[in-house]
Each structure stands twice: as C-alpha cells, then as structure tokens.
Amino acid sequence: MTITTMAARGTVVFPENFIWGAATASYQIEGAVKEEGRGQSIWDTFSHTPGKVFEGHTGDVACDHYHRYRDDVALMKELNLGAYRFSVAWPRVQPDGQGAVNPAGLAFYDRLVDELLEHEIDPYVTLYHWDLPQALEDRGGWTDRDTAYRFADYARAVYDKLGDRVRNWATLNEPWVSAFLGYGNGVHAPGRTDAAESFKAGHHLLLAHGLAAQALRAQGAEQIMLVVNASPVMTPAQVHDPAAEASEADAEAVRRVDALLQGQFLEPALRGRYPEEVLRARSLQGGLDHILDGDLETINQPIDLIGINYYNPTVVEAGPGTPADAAWPGSQDVRFSPADAPTTAMGWPIVPSGLSRLLVRLSRDYPEVGLMITENGAAFDDVVVDGRVHDPGRQSYLEGHLGAVHHAIQQGADVRGYLVWSLLDNFEWAFGYDKRFGIVHVDYESLVRTPKDSALWYKQVIGANGW
Ligand code: FCB
C-alpha cells in the first residue's frame, strides 16, 4: 500500500483501491413490512409496543426503500459510491425463521444486487442487523441455542440465491448490541432485561456467527466478516492525552469494560477463547453451562475482515460502590463518564482520534485480518432550506474521522475501506425518526430524498480519493 500525503496542499490521499461507500439496514429503511410474504420481526413487535420507541414511530414505511431501491441505487451512483452495505431481513426470507424460504422475499435482494452491479457498486451483505423473526423469539430468541443453527440455515439460503454475485458477507451486525440492549437493558427489541440471559444471547450470537461463517465458506464465499461496535475504552484524562497515567483502579475499570465490549466478541471469534474478565462476570450471572464443549472451536472460524462501527470512545473510571449498568453486566464499581468533547444530536462525544487508536490497536492485535469501517457517521438536527441541507457539523465529523482513518493507515493499520452511516436518514431504533444520520435527507411525508451538503462533499472526496 502506498500512501501519499501532500502536506503542502493539506491534501490527504487514500491508498489506491480504498473502498468508499455507505451503509444501511433492512428494518431502518425498507418499509413494506407486510408485503410479499414477509413475516414479523422482533422490531415490528417492539416498535408497535407503546412506550418503546420515540413517539410510537415504527418501520412500517420507513424510507420505502423496498419500492424505491432503483432510485436509491441511482442516487448512490450519482454520489460516486463504490460499495453499498445493506442487510437482509431474515423474516422476508424465512417468515417464521426456519423451514422453506419465501422466494418473493429473496427476489427483492436479488433485484437489488443486480441493480447495484449494473451501477458498478459492490454489494456488502449483512445477514443479521437485528430483525430476528418473531417466531424464533417466541421460542427463546437468542437465549435459545437452536436460533444459532436456524441462522446458519438462513445464511445458506441467502448465499444460494446471491452467492454467485455477492463477494462480501457479514454475518452479524454488532452482537454486543443485540445481546446487551436486546436482553440486558431492554432498550432494543425484544426488550428483555436479564443479565444472565444477555450473556447467553451473546454466546449464541457468536455460535451463530461461527456456524454461518463455516457454511458461507463451504459454499465459496470470498470475504467473510464480523461487524462489531468497537470503541476504544479510556479514562477521562486519556480522551485528550492517550498517554495520561491511570491509577491501578482506573486501569482495571478500563480493562474490564474493554473485555466486555471488544474481547467478549473478538477473542472467541479470532482466538477461540473468552477473556478472563468475561468468564468471571458470566460465572456470577447464571454460570457458564451454556458454553458447550467445542463451541469455541466452532466460533473461531477463519474470517477475512473485522467490520468496525465506530461512533465515539467509551470513557470509564473506577467508581467504588457503583452498581453494574444493565447494559454492562459485570461492570459494577465502574463509572461511565462523559468525555470532554463536543457532541452530536445523540449526545455522543466527537473524538476522531479514538478511531485512529482503535484501528492501530486492532490491526496490531489481529494482524491476520483486514479492517473495514462498516459504519461511521453522526446525527444532527438537519433542516431543508430552499432545497439544500447545510450540515457543516456532519461534514466536519466525517472529515475528522476520515482523517483519523488515514492517520491509522499511515501508522500501519490495514484498513481497506470506509462506509458512511448512513446513506439515508432512517428509523434510528428507539429514537425513531427523530435522529437523522443520513448524508441524504429524507422527508418522511413525501419520501423525497435530498442529498445534504455532506453528501456532495463526500462525493468529491470519493472522486479525488481524498482531499
Ligand atoms: C449502530 C447501528 C446502526 C445505527 C447506528 C447509528 O449501532 O448498527 O443501525 O443505528 O448505530
């Protein structure tokens, strides 16, 4: 890889073949929840349950991408995107999560892939971005071991249909979030709140990843990845000074939270073991009986890439007597702290250097796999004025984080590409349509798409392979 930095012009140039694109997820954009045999997902149930999502918003219509995908692909082309990451809705393919496939549901993704390829946009398929078939949740969802085997069958069915044209496959999106927001603090579907169950769900998600990776590989998949919500864990002082000394108690808090977030998923997937801190936390919450002999071997499949979704760092310090956060079983005596940094509309601190640190470290710890930024972006309160959306905050967020990616590459991190979250404003889970992450604005009344200034800037960056 050759990196050129023309400092005199302040220009940043990315490696040749660097992949530029955008990401979305099925439930957040598709709508058409009852069409062509789609079954119900846990997010349909959850969003229709009063009090779960901001102002009762649901994904029933969302961006209506199911019907407008052709225009959306044309828009991607217009914006110079070379790659598009989308997810397949499991309940479109298997309405009950198992058994015969629904050809009409699969046909949608077949059309989408063809449309992308016609526009020379490389598809990145995520098999699971949180819309579990409700029928499987009724049998225990991710707390039921059988769900992992059902997922592998589903992965096989999708590969059968798309594998002749799709080269890039992600098994799961952010298993930490599925397990700990879905079954721990209950902020996401299915909304369960039980520490032991959340650990169990995490293990079964990993098993699902391993089984699906095995199945995809056996069928000939070229690139397989696991997508994680990675975030560097640090003390408040380390936000601006990575070398800042931490007391032994603070350092222990950092290590433990890092193990719960990163190690819990990456170590089993890439090294076939759970970190000590995670085993300890689990044995205090329901025990380890759900980890069967041979599971870690199954989970530890060779993969090609780690997909990194980065938004902000995780800032912690020792907090004696603090009870564990419901999303973080095992985090007792840890205080989660705000970072001293400006924030996005989500209240998330903007710390681009966190991304460089993360990438350099992951490339060092797992040198055998490449890294891909599968999500990075920001919500701001955008408004359309005279047909334009001025979003300097987002543009500067993206520029800062792309700069951080470039910096990490210069330090030796093997980063292959960058997919902005998100192509479109969309259904932001528990926040409904209240938070806008798109580089393209969506008017939810008319469904009209308007590229924001950040999209026009991104288009130029892609065209120049930097700035
Ligand atoms: C990630 C999710 C994605 C989106 C962004 C903002 O955790 O994968 O669907 O909600 O956050």
Short mmCIF file of N, CA, C and O in Angstrom, two decimals, residues 58 81 116 122 153 238 257 307 319 345 396 429:
data_model
loop_
_atom_site.label_atom_id
_atom_site.label_comp_id
_atom_site.label_asym_id
_atom_site.label_seq_id
_atom_site.Cartn_x
_atom_site.Cartn_y
_atom_site.Cartn_z
N THR A 58 -42.62 3.62 13.92
CA THR A 58 -42.37 2.22 13.52
C THR A 58 -41.65 2.20 12.17
O THR A 58 -41.57 3.23 11.49
N LEU A 81 -20.51 6.35 -5.05
CA LEU A 81 -20.23 5.24 -4.13
C LEU A 81 -19.75 4.01 -4.89
O LEU A 81 -20.32 3.65 -5.92
N LEU A 116 -27.35 -2.94 -8.22
CA LEU A 116 -26.07 -2.42 -7.74
C LEU A 116 -24.97 -2.75 -8.73
O LEU A 116 -24.16 -1.89 -9.11
N ASP A 122 -20.30 -2.31 -5.43
CA ASP A 122 -20.03 -3.63 -4.87
C ASP A 122 -20.94 -3.87 -3.66
O ASP A 122 -20.89 -3.11 -2.69
N ASP A 153 -28.79 -22.00 8.71
CA ASP A 153 -29.64 -22.45 7.59
C ASP A 153 -30.06 -21.25 6.74
O ASP A 153 -30.06 -21.31 5.51
N GLN A 238 -7.50 10.39 29.39
CA GLN A 238 -6.93 9.82 28.16
C GLN A 238 -7.66 10.25 26.89
O GLN A 238 -7.19 9.99 25.79
N VAL A 257 -14.05 -3.19 31.10
CA VAL A 257 -15.06 -2.74 30.13
C VAL A 257 -14.61 -3.07 28.70
O VAL A 257 -15.41 -3.47 27.85
N GLY A 307 -15.39 -5.86 10.62
CA GLY A 307 -16.11 -4.63 10.31
C GLY A 307 -16.18 -3.79 11.57
O GLY A 307 -16.59 -4.28 12.62
N GLY A 319 -15.35 3.42 40.07
CA GLY A 319 -16.46 4.05 40.80
C GLY A 319 -16.90 3.12 41.90
O GLY A 319 -17.94 2.46 41.75
N ALA A 345 -26.11 15.22 17.84
CA ALA A 345 -27.50 15.29 18.33
C ALA A 345 -27.85 14.09 19.21
O ALA A 345 -28.84 14.12 19.94
N SER A 396 -17.84 18.07 9.01
CA SER A 396 -16.60 18.14 9.79
C SER A 396 -16.40 16.85 10.60
O SER A 396 -15.27 16.38 10.77
N TRP A 429 -33.89 3.15 15.45
CA TRP A 429 -34.23 2.26 16.56
C TRP A 429 -35.10 2.96 17.61
O TRP A 429 -36.11 3.55 17.23
#
